[in-house]
Short mmCIF file of N, CA and C in Angstrom, two decimals:
data_model
loop_
_atom_site.label_atom_id
_atom_site.label_comp_id
_atom_site.label_asym_id
_atom_site.label_seq_id
_atom_site.Cartn_x
_atom_site.Cartn_y
_atom_site.Cartn_z
N MET R 1 105.03 158.66 146.20
CA MET R 1 105.81 157.18 145.87
C MET R 1 104.76 156.80 144.51
N PRO R 2 105.27 156.05 143.70
CA PRO R 2 104.62 155.19 142.56
C PRO R 2 103.69 154.10 142.96
N LYS R 3 102.69 154.18 142.48
CA LYS R 3 101.99 152.86 142.66
C LYS R 3 102.35 151.59 142.07
N ILE R 4 102.23 150.54 142.84
CA ILE R 4 103.06 149.32 142.00
C ILE R 4 101.64 148.30 141.84
N VAL R 5 101.71 148.06 140.36
CA VAL R 5 100.72 147.00 139.94
C VAL R 5 101.13 145.86 139.34
N SER R 6 100.82 144.63 139.98
CA SER R 6 101.09 143.34 139.80
C SER R 6 100.10 142.70 139.15
N SER R 7 100.48 141.64 138.35
CA SER R 7 99.77 140.78 137.96
C SER R 7 100.21 139.65 137.68
N SER R 8 99.33 138.40 137.76
CA SER R 8 99.85 137.07 137.55
C SER R 8 99.33 136.12 136.88
N VAL R 9 99.84 135.00 136.04
CA VAL R 9 99.01 134.37 135.32
C VAL R 9 99.31 132.82 135.53
N VAL R 10 98.55 132.08 135.91
CA VAL R 10 98.57 130.40 136.24
C VAL R 10 98.54 130.04 135.09
N SER R 11 99.42 129.30 134.87
CA SER R 11 99.14 127.90 133.88
C SER R 11 99.30 126.62 134.20
N SER R 12 98.27 125.75 133.70
CA SER R 12 98.66 124.30 133.74
C SER R 12 97.99 123.41 132.81
N SER R 13 98.79 122.27 132.99
CA SER R 13 98.40 121.40 131.98
C SER R 13 97.29 121.02 131.72
N ASP R 14 96.27 121.18 132.76
CA ASP R 14 95.09 120.45 132.99
C ASP R 14 94.14 121.48 132.14
N HIS R 15 94.35 122.67 131.61
CA HIS R 15 93.57 123.23 130.47
C HIS R 15 93.54 122.58 129.43
N ALA R 16 94.59 121.63 128.82
CA ALA R 16 94.80 120.90 127.79
C ALA R 16 93.53 119.93 127.56
N ALA R 17 93.08 119.03 128.94
CA ALA R 17 92.34 117.96 128.92
C ALA R 17 90.84 118.94 128.73
N GLN R 18 91.05 120.19 129.05
CA GLN R 18 89.62 120.94 129.15
C GLN R 18 88.89 121.23 127.67
N ASN R 19 89.89 121.61 126.91
CA ASN R 19 89.66 121.89 125.40
C ASN R 19 88.82 120.73 124.66
N ASP R 20 87.78 121.22 123.85
CA ASP R 20 86.74 120.60 123.21
C ASP R 20 87.75 119.94 122.38
N GLN R 21 87.23 118.65 121.97
CA GLN R 21 87.89 117.74 120.90
C GLN R 21 87.63 118.19 119.61
N ALA R 22 86.26 119.12 119.15
CA ALA R 22 85.91 119.32 118.32
C ALA R 22 86.96 120.58 117.82
N LYS R 23 87.20 121.47 118.66
CA LYS R 23 88.07 122.56 118.17
C LYS R 23 89.51 121.96 118.28
N SER R 24 89.76 121.02 118.40
CA SER R 24 91.40 120.74 118.47
C SER R 24 92.19 120.40 117.09
N LEU R 25 93.21 120.98 116.63
CA LEU R 25 93.94 120.86 115.69
C LEU R 25 94.98 119.53 115.22
N HIS R 26 94.64 119.04 114.13
CA HIS R 26 95.24 118.10 113.74
C HIS R 26 96.52 118.07 112.81
N VAL R 27 97.69 117.44 113.20
CA VAL R 27 98.51 117.45 112.06
C VAL R 27 98.75 116.32 111.87
N TYR R 28 99.21 116.44 110.11
CA TYR R 28 99.47 115.21 109.35
C TYR R 28 100.99 115.66 108.42
N TYR R 29 101.44 114.77 108.31
CA TYR R 29 102.81 114.37 107.60
C TYR R 29 102.48 113.57 106.63
N CYS R 30 103.97 113.65 105.81
CA CYS R 30 104.00 112.98 104.28
C CYS R 30 104.72 111.68 104.80
N LEU R 31 104.68 110.96 103.96
CA LEU R 31 105.23 109.45 104.31
C LEU R 31 106.95 109.50 104.55
N CYS R 32 107.19 110.74 104.13
CA CYS R 32 108.96 111.09 104.63
C CYS R 32 109.20 111.44 105.92
N SER R 33 107.99 111.77 106.64
CA SER R 33 107.87 112.44 107.69
C SER R 33 107.80 113.81 107.80
N GLU R 34 107.96 114.48 106.67
CA GLU R 34 107.74 115.76 106.51
C GLU R 34 106.25 116.23 107.18
N PHE R 35 106.47 117.63 107.73
CA PHE R 35 105.38 118.31 108.62
C PHE R 35 104.62 118.71 107.08
N LEU R 36 103.32 118.59 106.80
CA LEU R 36 102.47 118.93 105.59
C LEU R 36 101.46 119.90 105.64
N LEU R 37 100.41 119.31 106.70
CA LEU R 37 99.41 119.99 106.74
C LEU R 37 99.15 119.90 108.41
N VAL R 38 98.18 121.15 108.87
CA VAL R 38 97.70 121.05 110.20
C VAL R 38 95.87 121.79 109.99
N ILE R 39 95.12 121.19 110.50
CA ILE R 39 93.79 121.27 110.03
C ILE R 39 92.63 121.32 111.47
N ASP R 40 91.72 121.82 111.20
CA ASP R 40 90.59 121.71 112.31
C ASP R 40 89.67 120.56 112.48
N ALA R 41 89.98 119.68 111.69
CA ALA R 41 89.15 118.21 111.44
C ALA R 41 89.92 116.89 111.45
N ASP R 42 89.88 116.02 111.96
CA ASP R 42 90.31 114.82 111.68
C ASP R 42 90.05 113.98 110.30
N LEU R 43 91.12 113.88 109.73
CA LEU R 43 90.86 113.55 107.79
C LEU R 43 90.08 112.37 107.90
N ARG R 44 90.02 111.58 108.68
CA ARG R 44 89.15 110.11 109.01
C ARG R 44 87.67 110.54 108.93
N GLN R 45 87.33 111.39 109.37
CA GLN R 45 85.97 111.73 109.69
C GLN R 45 85.38 113.00 108.45
N LEU R 46 86.27 113.21 107.29
CA LEU R 46 85.70 114.09 106.44
C LEU R 46 85.39 113.50 105.54
N PRO R 47 84.50 113.97 104.31
CA PRO R 47 83.79 112.86 103.23
C PRO R 47 85.00 112.69 102.14
N ARG R 48 84.68 111.58 101.56
CA ARG R 48 85.52 111.33 100.61
C ARG R 48 85.05 111.34 99.09
N ARG R 49 85.84 111.41 98.34
CA ARG R 49 85.46 111.60 96.72
C ARG R 49 85.39 109.96 96.08
N ARG R 50 84.20 110.17 95.31
CA ARG R 50 83.66 108.66 94.83
C ARG R 50 84.89 108.20 93.68
N THR R 51 85.03 108.95 92.84
CA THR R 51 86.02 109.05 92.10
C THR R 51 87.63 108.25 92.37
N ASP R 52 88.30 108.76 93.43
CA ASP R 52 89.56 108.44 93.52
C ASP R 52 89.78 107.99 94.95
N ASN R 53 88.56 107.81 96.15
CA ASN R 53 88.61 108.17 97.32
C ASN R 53 89.63 109.10 98.10
N SER R 54 89.96 110.35 97.45
CA SER R 54 90.30 111.12 98.23
C SER R 54 89.58 112.04 99.18
N VAL R 55 90.25 112.20 100.22
CA VAL R 55 89.52 113.44 101.21
C VAL R 55 89.11 114.68 100.57
N ILE R 56 87.94 115.01 100.79
CA ILE R 56 87.46 116.47 100.67
C ILE R 56 87.75 117.40 101.52
N VAL R 57 88.41 118.35 101.52
CA VAL R 57 88.42 119.49 102.29
C VAL R 57 87.51 120.69 102.07
N SER R 58 86.77 121.19 102.64
CA SER R 58 86.41 122.25 102.16
C SER R 58 86.91 123.51 102.40
N ASN R 59 87.12 124.45 101.17
CA ASN R 59 88.05 125.61 101.73
C ASN R 59 87.34 126.67 102.25
N VAL R 60 85.73 126.69 102.37
CA VAL R 60 84.87 127.66 103.14
C VAL R 60 85.01 127.19 104.43
N ARG R 61 84.22 125.76 104.55
CA ARG R 61 83.95 125.50 106.25
C ARG R 61 84.97 125.05 107.21
N ARG R 62 86.39 124.63 106.44
CA ARG R 62 87.67 124.37 107.18
C ARG R 62 88.56 125.45 107.38
N THR R 63 89.48 125.22 108.32
CA THR R 63 90.35 126.28 108.48
C THR R 63 91.45 124.99 108.50
N TYR R 64 92.70 125.48 107.22
CA TYR R 64 93.57 124.28 107.44
C TYR R 64 94.87 125.24 106.68
N LYS R 65 96.26 124.56 106.81
CA LYS R 65 97.44 125.31 106.27
C LYS R 65 97.96 124.13 105.86
N LEU R 66 98.12 123.88 104.50
CA LEU R 66 98.75 123.05 103.85
C LEU R 66 100.42 123.61 103.01
N THR R 67 101.60 123.06 103.71
CA THR R 67 102.49 123.20 103.27
C THR R 67 103.43 122.85 102.05
N ALA R 68 102.43 122.29 101.28
CA ALA R 68 103.16 121.55 100.18
C ALA R 68 103.51 122.27 99.28
N GLU R 69 104.24 121.88 98.15
CA GLU R 69 104.43 123.02 97.09
C GLU R 69 103.80 122.70 95.62
N ALA R 70 103.25 123.64 95.13
CA ALA R 70 102.50 123.56 93.95
C ALA R 70 103.32 122.59 92.72
N ASP R 71 102.91 122.09 91.94
CA ASP R 71 103.12 121.23 91.12
C ASP R 71 102.66 121.43 89.69
N ASP R 72 102.84 120.68 88.60
CA ASP R 72 102.49 120.79 87.55
C ASP R 72 100.85 120.51 87.61
N CYS R 73 100.03 120.82 86.59
CA CYS R 73 98.72 120.57 86.03
C CYS R 73 98.69 119.42 85.26
N VAL R 74 97.75 118.44 85.84
CA VAL R 74 97.60 117.04 84.88
C VAL R 74 96.27 116.95 84.65
N LEU R 75 96.15 116.45 83.22
CA LEU R 75 94.81 116.55 82.72
C LEU R 75 94.73 114.86 82.65
N LEU R 76 93.58 114.49 83.25
CA LEU R 76 93.20 112.83 83.66
C LEU R 76 92.18 112.76 82.82
N LYS R 77 91.68 111.55 82.20
CA LYS R 77 90.84 111.00 81.61
C LYS R 77 89.99 110.49 82.58
N ARG R 78 88.98 110.61 82.58
CA ARG R 78 87.55 109.83 83.30
C ARG R 78 86.33 109.42 82.73
N ARG R 79 85.77 108.81 83.52
CA ARG R 79 84.76 107.90 83.11
C ARG R 79 83.68 109.04 81.95
N ASP R 80 83.55 110.10 82.30
CA ASP R 80 82.82 111.32 82.01
C ASP R 80 83.40 112.29 81.27
N GLY R 81 84.57 112.05 81.02
CA GLY R 81 85.32 113.31 80.06
C GLY R 81 87.05 113.47 80.78
N TYR R 82 87.15 114.72 81.01
CA TYR R 82 88.61 115.03 81.20
C TYR R 82 88.70 115.78 82.60
N GLU R 83 89.29 115.67 83.42
CA GLU R 83 89.70 116.46 84.69
C GLU R 83 90.83 117.14 84.64
N LYS R 84 90.82 118.47 84.89
CA LYS R 84 92.00 119.17 85.10
C LYS R 84 92.67 118.99 86.93
N GLN R 85 93.67 118.75 87.08
CA GLN R 85 94.41 118.67 88.56
C GLN R 85 94.97 119.71 88.65
N PHE R 86 95.36 120.69 89.64
CA PHE R 86 96.82 121.37 89.86
C PHE R 86 97.12 120.53 91.42
N ARG R 87 98.09 120.27 91.13
CA ARG R 87 98.94 119.23 92.20
C ARG R 87 99.25 119.43 93.37
N TYR R 88 99.58 119.15 94.00
CA TYR R 88 100.75 119.88 94.95
C TYR R 88 101.64 118.37 95.79
N HIS R 89 102.94 118.66 95.75
CA HIS R 89 103.83 117.64 96.07
C HIS R 89 104.56 118.21 97.36
N CYS R 90 105.30 116.89 98.16
CA CYS R 90 105.91 117.21 99.22
C CYS R 90 107.28 117.73 99.28
N PRO R 91 107.71 119.17 99.64
CA PRO R 91 108.98 119.57 99.22
C PRO R 91 110.03 118.79 99.51
N ARG R 92 109.97 117.82 100.52
CA ARG R 92 111.15 117.13 100.59
C ARG R 92 111.37 115.98 99.78
N CYS R 93 110.31 115.27 99.65
CA CYS R 93 110.37 113.75 98.51
C CYS R 93 109.61 114.11 97.62
N ASN R 94 109.25 115.22 97.29
CA ASN R 94 108.16 115.12 95.93
C ASN R 94 107.07 114.27 95.69
N LEU R 95 106.36 113.67 96.53
CA LEU R 95 105.40 112.85 96.82
C LEU R 95 104.17 113.61 96.63
N THR R 96 103.38 113.10 95.55
CA THR R 96 102.17 114.03 95.11
C THR R 96 101.29 113.73 96.32
N VAL R 97 100.43 114.64 97.39
CA VAL R 97 99.63 114.65 98.45
C VAL R 97 98.29 115.26 98.27
N ALA R 98 98.34 116.21 97.34
CA ALA R 98 96.96 116.86 97.00
C ALA R 98 96.60 117.38 95.73
N TYR R 99 95.65 117.95 95.43
CA TYR R 99 95.24 118.47 94.32
C TYR R 99 93.84 119.30 94.62
N GLU R 100 93.76 120.61 93.44
CA GLU R 100 92.69 121.15 93.39
C GLU R 100 92.44 121.41 92.32
N MET R 101 91.09 121.59 91.69
CA MET R 101 90.37 121.98 90.34
C MET R 101 90.85 123.23 90.07
N ASN R 102 91.11 124.51 90.60
CA ASN R 102 91.80 125.64 90.28
C ASN R 102 92.96 125.59 90.72
N GLU R 103 93.37 126.73 89.70
CA GLU R 103 94.86 127.26 89.63
C GLU R 103 95.61 127.89 91.01
N HIS R 104 94.74 128.70 91.63
CA HIS R 104 95.70 129.28 92.76
C HIS R 104 94.86 128.32 94.01
N ARG R 105 95.98 128.28 94.99
CA ARG R 105 95.56 127.81 96.28
C ARG R 105 94.10 128.30 96.55
N LYS R 106 93.37 127.29 97.20
CA LYS R 106 92.10 127.73 98.11
C LYS R 106 91.31 128.34 97.30
N SER R 107 91.42 128.76 95.98
CA SER R 107 90.49 129.61 94.98
C SER R 107 89.15 128.88 95.01
N GLY R 108 89.00 127.40 94.68
CA GLY R 108 87.95 126.74 94.52
C GLY R 108 87.23 126.33 95.69
N PRO R 109 86.18 125.43 95.68
CA PRO R 109 85.37 124.98 96.65
C PRO R 109 86.04 124.17 97.43
N TYR R 110 86.93 123.14 96.60
CA TYR R 110 87.64 122.11 97.81
C TYR R 110 89.01 122.01 97.31
N THR R 111 89.71 121.55 98.42
CA THR R 111 91.12 120.55 97.93
C THR R 111 91.10 119.09 98.70
N TYR R 112 91.73 118.57 97.74
CA TYR R 112 91.66 117.12 97.86
C TYR R 112 92.71 116.09 98.40
N ILE R 113 92.81 115.99 99.22
CA ILE R 113 93.87 114.96 99.75
C ILE R 113 94.05 113.75 99.48
N LEU R 114 94.87 112.89 98.67
CA LEU R 114 95.17 111.87 98.26
C LEU R 114 95.18 110.77 99.23
N ASP R 115 94.37 109.87 98.73
CA ASP R 115 94.39 108.45 99.79
C ASP R 115 95.69 108.14 100.16
N GLY R 116 95.83 108.04 101.61
CA GLY R 116 97.22 107.09 101.77
C GLY R 116 98.22 108.09 101.56
N ALA R 117 98.23 109.55 101.11
CA ALA R 117 99.66 110.29 101.10
C ALA R 117 100.07 110.69 102.47
N LEU R 118 99.07 110.96 103.30
CA LEU R 118 99.29 111.71 105.07
C LEU R 118 99.26 110.55 105.84
N THR R 119 99.98 110.92 106.86
CA THR R 119 99.69 110.16 108.13
C THR R 119 99.78 111.17 109.71
N ASN R 120 99.12 110.92 110.83
CA ASN R 120 99.22 111.44 111.65
C ASN R 120 100.30 111.01 112.73
N ILE R 121 100.77 109.99 112.63
CA ILE R 121 102.17 109.58 113.17
C ILE R 121 103.52 109.70 112.28
N GLN R 122 104.16 110.76 112.48
CA GLN R 122 105.54 110.94 112.07
C GLN R 122 106.42 109.80 111.92
N GLY R 123 106.82 109.41 110.57
CA GLY R 123 107.48 108.17 110.63
C GLY R 123 106.57 106.87 110.54
N SER R 124 105.52 106.49 110.45
CA SER R 124 104.84 105.51 110.41
C SER R 124 104.16 105.72 109.37
N ALA R 125 103.58 104.92 108.10
CA ALA R 125 102.51 105.20 106.96
C ALA R 125 101.86 104.76 107.41
N PRO R 126 100.50 104.90 106.97
CA PRO R 126 99.03 104.47 107.24
C PRO R 126 98.93 103.15 106.34
N PRO R 127 98.01 102.55 107.19
CA PRO R 127 97.63 100.96 106.70
C PRO R 127 97.41 101.06 105.07
N ASN R 128 96.65 102.17 104.36
CA ASN R 128 96.31 102.24 102.89
C ASN R 128 97.18 103.14 102.07
N ALA R 129 98.72 103.17 102.89
CA ALA R 129 99.50 103.71 102.08
C ALA R 129 100.14 103.06 101.17
N ILE R 130 100.35 101.61 101.12
CA ILE R 130 100.77 100.82 100.20
C ILE R 130 100.13 99.84 100.20
N ILE R 131 99.94 99.62 98.72
CA ILE R 131 98.89 98.28 98.13
C ILE R 131 100.00 97.52 97.81
N ASP R 132 99.56 96.34 98.28
CA ASP R 132 100.27 94.93 97.53
C ASP R 132 99.85 94.76 95.98
N VAL R 133 100.54 94.44 95.39
CA VAL R 133 100.59 94.36 94.07
C VAL R 133 100.91 92.78 93.42
N VAL R 134 99.58 91.64 93.32
CA VAL R 134 99.76 90.55 93.07
C VAL R 134 100.39 90.57 91.60
N PRO R 135 101.71 89.85 91.53
CA PRO R 135 101.99 89.66 90.10
C PRO R 135 101.69 88.78 89.02
N THR R 136 100.94 89.22 88.00
CA THR R 136 100.44 88.06 87.21
C THR R 136 101.29 87.29 86.44
N THR R 137 101.28 86.29 86.22
CA THR R 137 101.65 85.60 85.04
C THR R 137 101.36 85.83 83.43
N SER R 138 102.63 85.56 82.87
CA SER R 138 101.56 85.78 81.34
C SER R 138 101.93 84.30 80.42
N LYS R 139 101.38 83.91 79.78
CA LYS R 139 101.27 82.81 79.29
C LYS R 139 101.75 83.22 77.80
N ALA R 140 102.84 82.52 77.08
CA ALA R 140 103.38 82.92 76.16
C ALA R 140 102.90 81.94 75.21
#
């Protein structure tokens, strides 16, 4: 007679509560609600770039997947000279959401996420996404 071997697996939603908060994944969406980024850190806790307040994502220390599409290279004039940015945009609405300094994805030390371009709540824009512009009156 053959030997019968059985095994069982117990699953519970309690395991989700036991996971360490630092090891959880964070999901971010474009302003149009398109899924764009999953990362192992909260973007609000990452350092920011002084020149444009973009979130600095280390390509060495962080694990992430950015589903934005590569866009054109843009040359910006900065106070200290020029800066070349290889930009990424949302595949759904074409909003620019991130950039790198190197042409190939994740080949440089950092990826920069533009301030206010992503939200962690689908269908809801972050407070810094929309800036009120005060109209100026011109004197003729």
